[in-house]
Short mmCIF file of C-alpha atoms in Angstrom, two decimals:
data_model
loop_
_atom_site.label_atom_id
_atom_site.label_comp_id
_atom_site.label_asym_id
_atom_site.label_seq_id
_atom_site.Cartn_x
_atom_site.Cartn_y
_atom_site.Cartn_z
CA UNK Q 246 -14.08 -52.54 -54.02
CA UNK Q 247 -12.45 -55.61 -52.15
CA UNK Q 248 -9.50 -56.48 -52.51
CA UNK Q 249 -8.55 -59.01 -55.15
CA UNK Q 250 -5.48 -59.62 -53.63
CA UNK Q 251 -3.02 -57.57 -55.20
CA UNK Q 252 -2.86 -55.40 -52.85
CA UNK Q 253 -0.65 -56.76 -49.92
CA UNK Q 254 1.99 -54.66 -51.43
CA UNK Q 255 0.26 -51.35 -50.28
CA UNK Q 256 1.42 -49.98 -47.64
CA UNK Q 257 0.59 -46.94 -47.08
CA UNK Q 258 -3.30 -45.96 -45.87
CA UNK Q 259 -5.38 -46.74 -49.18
CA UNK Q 260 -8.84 -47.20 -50.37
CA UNK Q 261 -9.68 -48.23 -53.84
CA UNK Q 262 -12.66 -46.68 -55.42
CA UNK Q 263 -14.48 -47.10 -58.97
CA UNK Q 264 -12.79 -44.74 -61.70
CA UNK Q 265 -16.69 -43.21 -62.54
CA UNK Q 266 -16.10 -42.56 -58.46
CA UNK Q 267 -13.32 -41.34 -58.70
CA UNK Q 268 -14.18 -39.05 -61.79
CA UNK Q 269 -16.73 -37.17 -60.05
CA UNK Q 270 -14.25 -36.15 -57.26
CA UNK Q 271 -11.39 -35.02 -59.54
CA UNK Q 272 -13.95 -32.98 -61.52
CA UNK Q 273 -15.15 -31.22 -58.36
CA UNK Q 274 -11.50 -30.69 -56.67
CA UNK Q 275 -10.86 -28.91 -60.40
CA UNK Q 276 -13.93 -27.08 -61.13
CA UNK Q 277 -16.26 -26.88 -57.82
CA UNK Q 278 -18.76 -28.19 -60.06
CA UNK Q 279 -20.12 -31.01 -62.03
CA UNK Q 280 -20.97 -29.16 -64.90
CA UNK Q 281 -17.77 -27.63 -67.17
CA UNK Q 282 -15.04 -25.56 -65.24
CA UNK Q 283 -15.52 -21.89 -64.69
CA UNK Q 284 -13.08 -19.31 -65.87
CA UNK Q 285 -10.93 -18.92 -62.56
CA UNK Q 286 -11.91 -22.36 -60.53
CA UNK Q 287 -11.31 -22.18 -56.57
CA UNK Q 288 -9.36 -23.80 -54.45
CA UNK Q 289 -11.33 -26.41 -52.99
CA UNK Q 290 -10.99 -29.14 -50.85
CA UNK Q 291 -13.00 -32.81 -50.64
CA UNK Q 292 -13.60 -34.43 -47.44
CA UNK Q 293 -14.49 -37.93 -47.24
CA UNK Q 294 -15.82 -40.00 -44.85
CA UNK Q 295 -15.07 -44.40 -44.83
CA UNK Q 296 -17.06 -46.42 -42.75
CA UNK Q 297 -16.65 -50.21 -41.95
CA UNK Q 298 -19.79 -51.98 -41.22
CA UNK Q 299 -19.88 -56.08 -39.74
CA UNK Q 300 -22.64 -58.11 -40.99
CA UNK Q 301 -24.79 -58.76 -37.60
CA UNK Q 302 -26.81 -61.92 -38.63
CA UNK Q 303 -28.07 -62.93 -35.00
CA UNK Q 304 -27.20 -62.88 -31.05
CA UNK Q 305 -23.97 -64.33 -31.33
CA UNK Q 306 -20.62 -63.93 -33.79
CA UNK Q 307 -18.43 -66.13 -34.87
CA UNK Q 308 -14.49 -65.08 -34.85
CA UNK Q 309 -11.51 -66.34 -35.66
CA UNK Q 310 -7.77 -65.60 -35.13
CA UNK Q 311 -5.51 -66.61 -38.80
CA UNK Q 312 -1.64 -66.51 -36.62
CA UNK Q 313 1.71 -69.12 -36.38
CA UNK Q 314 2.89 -71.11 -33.34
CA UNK Q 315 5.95 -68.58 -33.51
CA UNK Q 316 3.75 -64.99 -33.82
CA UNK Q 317 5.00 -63.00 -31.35
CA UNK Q 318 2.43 -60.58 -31.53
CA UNK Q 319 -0.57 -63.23 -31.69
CA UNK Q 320 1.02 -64.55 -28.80
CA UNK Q 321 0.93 -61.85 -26.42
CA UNK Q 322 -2.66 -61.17 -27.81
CA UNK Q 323 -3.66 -64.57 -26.96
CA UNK Q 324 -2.15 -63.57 -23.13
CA UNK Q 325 -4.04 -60.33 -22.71
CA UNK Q 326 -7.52 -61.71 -24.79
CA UNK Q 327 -7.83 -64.67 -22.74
CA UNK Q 328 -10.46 -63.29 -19.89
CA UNK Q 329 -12.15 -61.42 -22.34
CA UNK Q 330 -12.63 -64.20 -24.20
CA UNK Q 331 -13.90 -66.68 -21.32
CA UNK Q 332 -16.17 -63.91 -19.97
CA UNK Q 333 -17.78 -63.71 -23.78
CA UNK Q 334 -18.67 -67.16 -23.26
CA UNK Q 335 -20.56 -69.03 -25.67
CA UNK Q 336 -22.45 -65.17 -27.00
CA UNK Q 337 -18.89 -65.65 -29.11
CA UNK Q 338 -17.71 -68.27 -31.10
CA UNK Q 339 -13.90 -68.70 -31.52
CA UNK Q 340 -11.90 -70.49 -33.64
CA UNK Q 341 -7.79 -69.97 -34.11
CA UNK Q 342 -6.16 -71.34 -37.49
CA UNK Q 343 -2.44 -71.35 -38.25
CA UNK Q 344 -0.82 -70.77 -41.47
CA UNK Q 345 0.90 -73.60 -43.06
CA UNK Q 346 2.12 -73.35 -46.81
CA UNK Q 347 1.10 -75.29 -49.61
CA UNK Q 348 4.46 -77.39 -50.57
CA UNK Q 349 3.27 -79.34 -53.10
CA UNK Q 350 1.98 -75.57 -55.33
CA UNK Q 351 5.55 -74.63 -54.25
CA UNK Q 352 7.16 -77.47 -55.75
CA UNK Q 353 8.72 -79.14 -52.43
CA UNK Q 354 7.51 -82.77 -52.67
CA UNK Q 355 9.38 -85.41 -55.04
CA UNK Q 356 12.36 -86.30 -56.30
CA UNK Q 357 13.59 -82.36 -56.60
CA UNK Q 358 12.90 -81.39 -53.18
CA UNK Q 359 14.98 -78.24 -52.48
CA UNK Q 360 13.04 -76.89 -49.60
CA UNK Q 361 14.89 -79.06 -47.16
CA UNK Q 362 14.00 -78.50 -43.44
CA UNK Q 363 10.85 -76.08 -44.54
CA UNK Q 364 8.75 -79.07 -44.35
CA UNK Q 365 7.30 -82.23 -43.25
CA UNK Q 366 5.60 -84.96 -44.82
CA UNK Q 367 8.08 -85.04 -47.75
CA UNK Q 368 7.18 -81.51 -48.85
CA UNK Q 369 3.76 -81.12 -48.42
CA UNK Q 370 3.32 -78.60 -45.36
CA UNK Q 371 5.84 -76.09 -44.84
CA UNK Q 372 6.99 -73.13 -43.32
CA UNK Q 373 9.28 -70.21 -43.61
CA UNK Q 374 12.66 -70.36 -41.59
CA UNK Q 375 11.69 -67.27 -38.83
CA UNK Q 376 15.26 -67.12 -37.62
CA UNK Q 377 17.04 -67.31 -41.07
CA UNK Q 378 19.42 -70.11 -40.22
CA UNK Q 379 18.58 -72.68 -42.30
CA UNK Q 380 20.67 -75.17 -40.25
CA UNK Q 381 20.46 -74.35 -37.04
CA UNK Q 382 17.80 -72.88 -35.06
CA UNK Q 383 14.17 -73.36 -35.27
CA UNK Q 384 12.92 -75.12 -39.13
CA UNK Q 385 10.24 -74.91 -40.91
CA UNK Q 386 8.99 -77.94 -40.05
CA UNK Q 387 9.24 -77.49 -36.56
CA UNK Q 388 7.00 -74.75 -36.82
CA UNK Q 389 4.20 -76.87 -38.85
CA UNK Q 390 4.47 -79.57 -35.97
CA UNK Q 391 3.58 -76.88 -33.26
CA UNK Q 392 0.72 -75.54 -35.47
CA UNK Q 393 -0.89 -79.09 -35.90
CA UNK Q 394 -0.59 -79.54 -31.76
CA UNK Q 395 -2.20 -76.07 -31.13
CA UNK Q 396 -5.16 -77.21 -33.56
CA UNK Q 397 -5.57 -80.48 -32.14
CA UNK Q 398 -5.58 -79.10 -28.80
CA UNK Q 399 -8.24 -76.71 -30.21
CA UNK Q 400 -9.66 -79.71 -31.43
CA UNK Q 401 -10.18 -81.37 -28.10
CA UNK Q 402 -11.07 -78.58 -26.04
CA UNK Q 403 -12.81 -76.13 -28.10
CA UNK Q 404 -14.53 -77.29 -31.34
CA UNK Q 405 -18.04 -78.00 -31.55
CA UNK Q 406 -17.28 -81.63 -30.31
CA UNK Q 407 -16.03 -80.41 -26.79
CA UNK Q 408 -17.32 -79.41 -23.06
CA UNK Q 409 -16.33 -76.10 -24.78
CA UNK Q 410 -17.44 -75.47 -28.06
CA UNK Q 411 -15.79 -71.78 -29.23
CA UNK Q 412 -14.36 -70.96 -26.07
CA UNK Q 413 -11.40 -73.57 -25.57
CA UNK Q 414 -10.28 -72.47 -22.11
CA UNK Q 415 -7.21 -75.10 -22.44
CA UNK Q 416 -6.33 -73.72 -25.34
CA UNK Q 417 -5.64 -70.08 -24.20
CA UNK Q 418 -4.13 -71.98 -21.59
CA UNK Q 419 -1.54 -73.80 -23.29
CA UNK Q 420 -0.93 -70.73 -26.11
CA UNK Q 421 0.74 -68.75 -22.68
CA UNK Q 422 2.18 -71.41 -20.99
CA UNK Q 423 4.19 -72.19 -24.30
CA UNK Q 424 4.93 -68.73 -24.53
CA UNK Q 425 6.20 -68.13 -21.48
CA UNK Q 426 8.77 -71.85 -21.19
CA UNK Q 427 9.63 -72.33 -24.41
CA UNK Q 428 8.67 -69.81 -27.54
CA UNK Q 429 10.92 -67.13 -25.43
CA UNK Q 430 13.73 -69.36 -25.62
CA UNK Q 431 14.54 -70.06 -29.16
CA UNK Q 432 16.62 -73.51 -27.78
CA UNK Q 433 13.51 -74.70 -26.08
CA UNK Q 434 10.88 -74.22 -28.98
CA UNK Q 435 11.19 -78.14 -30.00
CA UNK Q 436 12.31 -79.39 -26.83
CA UNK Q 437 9.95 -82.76 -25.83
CA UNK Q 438 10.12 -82.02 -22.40
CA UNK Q 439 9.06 -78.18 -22.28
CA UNK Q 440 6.28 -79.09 -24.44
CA UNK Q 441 5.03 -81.92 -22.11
CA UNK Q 442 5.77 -79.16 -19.14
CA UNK Q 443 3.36 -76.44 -20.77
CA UNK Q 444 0.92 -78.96 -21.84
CA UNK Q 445 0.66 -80.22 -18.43
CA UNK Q 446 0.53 -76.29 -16.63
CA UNK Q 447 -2.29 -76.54 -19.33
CA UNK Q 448 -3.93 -79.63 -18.06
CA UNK Q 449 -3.95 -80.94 -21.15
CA UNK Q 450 -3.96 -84.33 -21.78
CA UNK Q 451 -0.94 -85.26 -23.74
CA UNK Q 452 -1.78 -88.74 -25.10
CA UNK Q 453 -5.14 -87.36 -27.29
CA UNK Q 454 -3.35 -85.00 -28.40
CA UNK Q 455 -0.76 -86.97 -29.67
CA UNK Q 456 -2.87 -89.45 -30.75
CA UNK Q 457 -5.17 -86.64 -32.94
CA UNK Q 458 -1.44 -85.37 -34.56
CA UNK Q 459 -1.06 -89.41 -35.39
CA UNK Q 460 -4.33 -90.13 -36.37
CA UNK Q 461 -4.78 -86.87 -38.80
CA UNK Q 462 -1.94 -88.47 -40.99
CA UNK Q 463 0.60 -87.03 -38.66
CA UNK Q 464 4.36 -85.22 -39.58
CA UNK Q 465 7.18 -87.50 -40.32
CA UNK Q 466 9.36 -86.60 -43.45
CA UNK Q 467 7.60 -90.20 -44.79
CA UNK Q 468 3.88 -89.30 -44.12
CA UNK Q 469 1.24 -89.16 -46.61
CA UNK Q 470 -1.55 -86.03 -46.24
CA UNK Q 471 -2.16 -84.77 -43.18
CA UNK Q 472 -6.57 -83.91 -42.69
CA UNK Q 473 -6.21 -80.91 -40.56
CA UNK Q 474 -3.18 -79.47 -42.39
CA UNK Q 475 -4.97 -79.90 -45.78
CA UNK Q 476 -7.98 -78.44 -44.32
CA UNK Q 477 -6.21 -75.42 -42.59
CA UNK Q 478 -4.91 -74.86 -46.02
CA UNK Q 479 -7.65 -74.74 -47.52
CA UNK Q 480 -9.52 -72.26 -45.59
CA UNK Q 481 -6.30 -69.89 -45.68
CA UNK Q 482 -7.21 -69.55 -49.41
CA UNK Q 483 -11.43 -69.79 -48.93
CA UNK Q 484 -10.73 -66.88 -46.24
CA UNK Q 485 -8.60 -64.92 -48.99
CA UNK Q 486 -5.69 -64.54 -45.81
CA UNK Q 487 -2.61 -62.92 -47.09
CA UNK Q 488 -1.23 -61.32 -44.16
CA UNK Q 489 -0.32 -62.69 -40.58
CA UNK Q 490 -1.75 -62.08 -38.10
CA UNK Q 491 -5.66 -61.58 -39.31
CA UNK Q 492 -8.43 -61.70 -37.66
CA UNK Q 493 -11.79 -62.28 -38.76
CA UNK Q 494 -15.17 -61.06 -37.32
CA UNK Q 495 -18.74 -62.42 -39.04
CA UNK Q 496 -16.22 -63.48 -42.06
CA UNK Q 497 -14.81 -59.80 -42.24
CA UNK Q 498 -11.40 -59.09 -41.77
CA UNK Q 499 -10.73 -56.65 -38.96
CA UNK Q 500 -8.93 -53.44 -39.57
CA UNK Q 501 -6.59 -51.62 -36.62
CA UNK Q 502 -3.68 -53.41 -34.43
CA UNK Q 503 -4.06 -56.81 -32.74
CA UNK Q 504 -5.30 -55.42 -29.36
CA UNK Q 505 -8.22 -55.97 -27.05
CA UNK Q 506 -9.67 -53.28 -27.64
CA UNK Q 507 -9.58 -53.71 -30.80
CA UNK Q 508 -11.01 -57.11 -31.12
CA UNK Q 509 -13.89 -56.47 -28.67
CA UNK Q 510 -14.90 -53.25 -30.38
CA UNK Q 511 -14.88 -55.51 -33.57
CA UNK Q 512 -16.66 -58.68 -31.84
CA UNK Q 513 -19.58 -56.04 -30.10
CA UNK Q 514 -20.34 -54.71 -33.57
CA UNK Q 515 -21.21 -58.21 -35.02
CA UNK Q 516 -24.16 -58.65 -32.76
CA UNK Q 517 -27.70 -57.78 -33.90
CA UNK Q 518 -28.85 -54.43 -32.63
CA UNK Q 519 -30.35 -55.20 -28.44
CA UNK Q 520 -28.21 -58.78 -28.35
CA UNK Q 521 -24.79 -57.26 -27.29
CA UNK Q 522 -23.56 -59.21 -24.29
CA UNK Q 523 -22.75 -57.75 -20.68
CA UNK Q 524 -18.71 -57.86 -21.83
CA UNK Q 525 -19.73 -55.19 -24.44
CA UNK Q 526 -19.91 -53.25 -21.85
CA UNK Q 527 -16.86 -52.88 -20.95
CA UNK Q 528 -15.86 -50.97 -24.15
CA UNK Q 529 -13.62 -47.96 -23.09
CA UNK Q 530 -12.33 -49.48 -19.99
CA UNK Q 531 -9.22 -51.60 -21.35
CA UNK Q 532 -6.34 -48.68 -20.57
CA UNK Q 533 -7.42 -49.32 -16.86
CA UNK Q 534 -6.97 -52.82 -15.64
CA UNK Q 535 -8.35 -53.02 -12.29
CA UNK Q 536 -11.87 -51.32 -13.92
CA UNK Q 537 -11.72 -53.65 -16.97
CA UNK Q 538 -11.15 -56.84 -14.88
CA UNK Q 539 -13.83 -56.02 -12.44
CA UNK Q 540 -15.74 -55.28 -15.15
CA UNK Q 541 -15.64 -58.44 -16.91
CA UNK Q 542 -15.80 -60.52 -13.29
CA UNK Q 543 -19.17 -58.80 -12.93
CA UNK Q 544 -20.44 -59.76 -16.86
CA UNK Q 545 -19.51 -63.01 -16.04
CA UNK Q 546 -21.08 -63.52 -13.26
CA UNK Q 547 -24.29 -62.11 -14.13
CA UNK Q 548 -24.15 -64.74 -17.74
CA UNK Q 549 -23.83 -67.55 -14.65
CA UNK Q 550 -26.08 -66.82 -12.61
CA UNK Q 551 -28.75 -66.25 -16.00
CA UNK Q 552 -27.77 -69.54 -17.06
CA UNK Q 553 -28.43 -70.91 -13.78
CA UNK Q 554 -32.06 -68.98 -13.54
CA UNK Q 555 -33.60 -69.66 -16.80
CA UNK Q 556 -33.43 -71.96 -20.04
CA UNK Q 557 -34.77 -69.70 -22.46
CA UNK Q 558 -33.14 -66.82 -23.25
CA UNK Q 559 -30.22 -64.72 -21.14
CA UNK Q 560 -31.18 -61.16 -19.59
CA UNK Q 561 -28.11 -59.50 -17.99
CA UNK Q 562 -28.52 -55.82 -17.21
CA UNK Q 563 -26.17 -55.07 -14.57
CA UNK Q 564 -24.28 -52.11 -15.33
CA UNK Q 565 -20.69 -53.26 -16.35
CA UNK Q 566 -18.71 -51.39 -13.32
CA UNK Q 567 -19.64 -52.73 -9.81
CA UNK Q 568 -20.79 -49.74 -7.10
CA UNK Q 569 -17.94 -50.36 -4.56
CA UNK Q 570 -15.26 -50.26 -7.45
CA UNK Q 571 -16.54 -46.31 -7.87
CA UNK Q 572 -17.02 -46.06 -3.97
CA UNK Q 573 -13.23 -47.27 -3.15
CA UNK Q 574 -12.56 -44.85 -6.38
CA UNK Q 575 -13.83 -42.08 -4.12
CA UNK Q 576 -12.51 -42.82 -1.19
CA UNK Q 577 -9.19 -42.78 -2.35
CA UNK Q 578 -9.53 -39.16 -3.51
CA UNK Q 579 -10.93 -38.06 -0.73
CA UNK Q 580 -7.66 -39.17 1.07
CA UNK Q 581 -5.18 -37.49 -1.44
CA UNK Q 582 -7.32 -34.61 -0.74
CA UNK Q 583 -7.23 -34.24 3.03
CA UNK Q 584 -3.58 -35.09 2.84
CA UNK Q 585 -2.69 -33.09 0.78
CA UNK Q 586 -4.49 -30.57 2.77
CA UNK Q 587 -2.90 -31.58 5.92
CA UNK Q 588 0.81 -31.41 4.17
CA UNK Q 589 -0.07 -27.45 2.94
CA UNK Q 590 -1.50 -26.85 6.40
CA UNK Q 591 1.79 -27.54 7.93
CA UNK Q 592 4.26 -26.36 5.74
CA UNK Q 593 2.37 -22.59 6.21
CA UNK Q 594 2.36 -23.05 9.98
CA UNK Q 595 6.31 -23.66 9.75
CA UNK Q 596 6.91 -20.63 7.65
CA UNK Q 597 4.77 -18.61 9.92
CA UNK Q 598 6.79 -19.62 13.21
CA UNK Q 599 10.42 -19.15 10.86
CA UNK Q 600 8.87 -15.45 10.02
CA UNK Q 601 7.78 -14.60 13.69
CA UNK Q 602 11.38 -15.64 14.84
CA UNK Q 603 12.80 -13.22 12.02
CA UNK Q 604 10.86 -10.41 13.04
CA UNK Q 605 11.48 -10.85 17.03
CA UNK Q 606 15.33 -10.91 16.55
CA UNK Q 607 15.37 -8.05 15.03
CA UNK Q 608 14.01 -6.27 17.87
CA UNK Q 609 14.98 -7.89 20.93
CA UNK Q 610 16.80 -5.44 23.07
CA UNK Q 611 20.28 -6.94 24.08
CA UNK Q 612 21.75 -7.76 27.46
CA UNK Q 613 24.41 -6.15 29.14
CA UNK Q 614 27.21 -8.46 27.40
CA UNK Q 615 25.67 -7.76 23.71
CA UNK Q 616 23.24 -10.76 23.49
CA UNK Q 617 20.00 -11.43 22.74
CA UNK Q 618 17.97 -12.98 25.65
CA UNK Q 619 16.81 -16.05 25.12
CA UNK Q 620 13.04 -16.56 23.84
CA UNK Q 621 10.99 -19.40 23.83
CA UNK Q 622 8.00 -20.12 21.59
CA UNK Q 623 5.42 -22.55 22.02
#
């Protein structure tokens, strides 16, 4: 069964099944039959087995990442996803929405607005207060004004309209570079200038992307609707997204943490059996860096140069680690090894030469005063 969406208050690992289901397995953990109980039933026990398939429609899958401009954990994500995501390329399309409320179904807009600094465009988008100071601190509005940039920047660099359509290198870009001036310093978050600063270690261009926040009916307390807002809200409910952060594979929601692993495992599952791309490849590798990175320099370079070779259709085969990443592998053990080796080697010689010494002062004849002659070793 999906889920209708009453459960987001379940907590606890769940599955919901049919009650004629469910029927079946109560009547066997009872009985250890189907038919009517025996006299003295056993103790039995029903294992179960849940699988979670992806629809895999063609060679390449479409993604998206539901989050908020002040998500820590989408965030950090964002940080670690970022090559993985540029050496999927266009075999993955990407697409990041942000969660913006509905003010107008919560009654914010008109004459009665009580949601105060939760929104913009008298009451229309909001957001919920993420430090709990409802005068002071970072608003609600403040956070739907940082969404809106981060989807026009999407807009620019990544939609299907750009030099980038699904990948959005600026994007990931930017998404860090705010991260790291401003979202870590609560102060900062709506500060003009470390905006402009992380938009410009971004390279983005500042003026279209003010001019798409303008043009889209932009965020003043006196604005009318806002295009991208309304649409973002729309999809939220289309997409049935109730918790933050989600993230969607082939129009599935993922299951597990918000991890790279994760999401590639996820993103390589959504391709149709022989289309998997070289990245896929790299599955397993993530809890070593250096491997994973070389890795995915090596996929990427082999989608290059096939681009660069032929217009049809992409072959890469190369295996995903490179040969002199297992060779220096090697090589390094082989040290440890023979130093190791050399370290044992000496201690035993020293011990040797402290037990010859032992065993020659106790017989040493003495000298005429009482003392041991003097002996030299080697």
């Amino acid at each position: 069964m999906a889920d209708d969406g009453s459960g987001s208050d379940i907590s606890i690992p769940a599955i919901l099944v049919w009650k004629t289901d469910a029927d079946v397995i109560k009547q066997y953990l009872r009985c250890g039959t189907l038919s009517p109980c025996p006299k003295d039933p056993p103790m039995l026990y029903v294992q179960a087995q849940l699988e979670y398939s992806l629809p895999q429609p063609d060679d390449r899958v479409e993604w998206s990442l539901w989050t908020t401009s002040v998500d820590r954990g989408s965030v950090q994500f964002v940080v670690d996803f970022k090559k993985t995501a540029l050496a999927l390329g266009t075999d993955a399309y990407f697409e990041p929405h942000f969660d913006t409320y509905n003010g107008t179904a919560y009654h914010c807009g008109g004459a009665y607005n009580d949601c105060g600094n939760l929104c913009t465009n008298g009451g229309r988008y909001c957001a919920p207060d993420p430090d709990a100071y409802f005068y002071s601190g970072i608003d609600g509005k403040d956070i739907v004004v940082e969404n809106l940039r981060r989807t026009c920047i999407w807009q620019i660099y990544g939609s299907d309209t750009s030099s980038q359509p699904g990948v959005g290198e600026v994007w990931w870009d930017y998404v860090a570079a705010f991260g790291d001036l401003c979202a870590a310093y609560l102060e900062k978050f709506t500060d003009p200038q470390c905006v402009s600063l992380a938009m410009r270690k971004a390279k983005v261009d500042i003026s279209k992307v003010e001019a798409c926040m303008a043009d889209s009916g932009g965020v003043g307390p006196d604005d009318g609707v806002n295009t991208i807002l309304e649409r973002e809200i729309a999809e939220l409910v289309e997409n049935n997204v109730y918790l933050i952060p989600e993230c969607i594979v082939n129009t599935k929601p993922i299951w597990g943490g918000l991890s790279t692993s994760n999401v590639l495992t996820s993103i390589c599952q959504g391709y149709a059996p022989g289309h998997q791309p070289a990245p896929c490849e790299c599955q397993g590798l993530e809890s070593a860096p250096v491997l994973y990175q070389s890795c995915l320099d090596s996929s990427r370079k082999d989608v290059t140069t096939t681009h660069s070779s032929t217009t049809t259709k992409k072959t890469t085969t190369k295996s995903g680690v490179q040969w002199w990443a297992v060779f220096l592998l090697i090589v390094l053990v082989m040290l440890a090894m023979v130093f190791v080796g050399f370290a044992y080697w000496k201690k035993t010689q020293t011990q040797m030469r402290d037990q010859v010494r032992g065993i020659l002062a106790e017989y040493m004849p003495l000298d005429e005063n009482g003392n041991q002659p003097g002996v030299s070793f080697a």
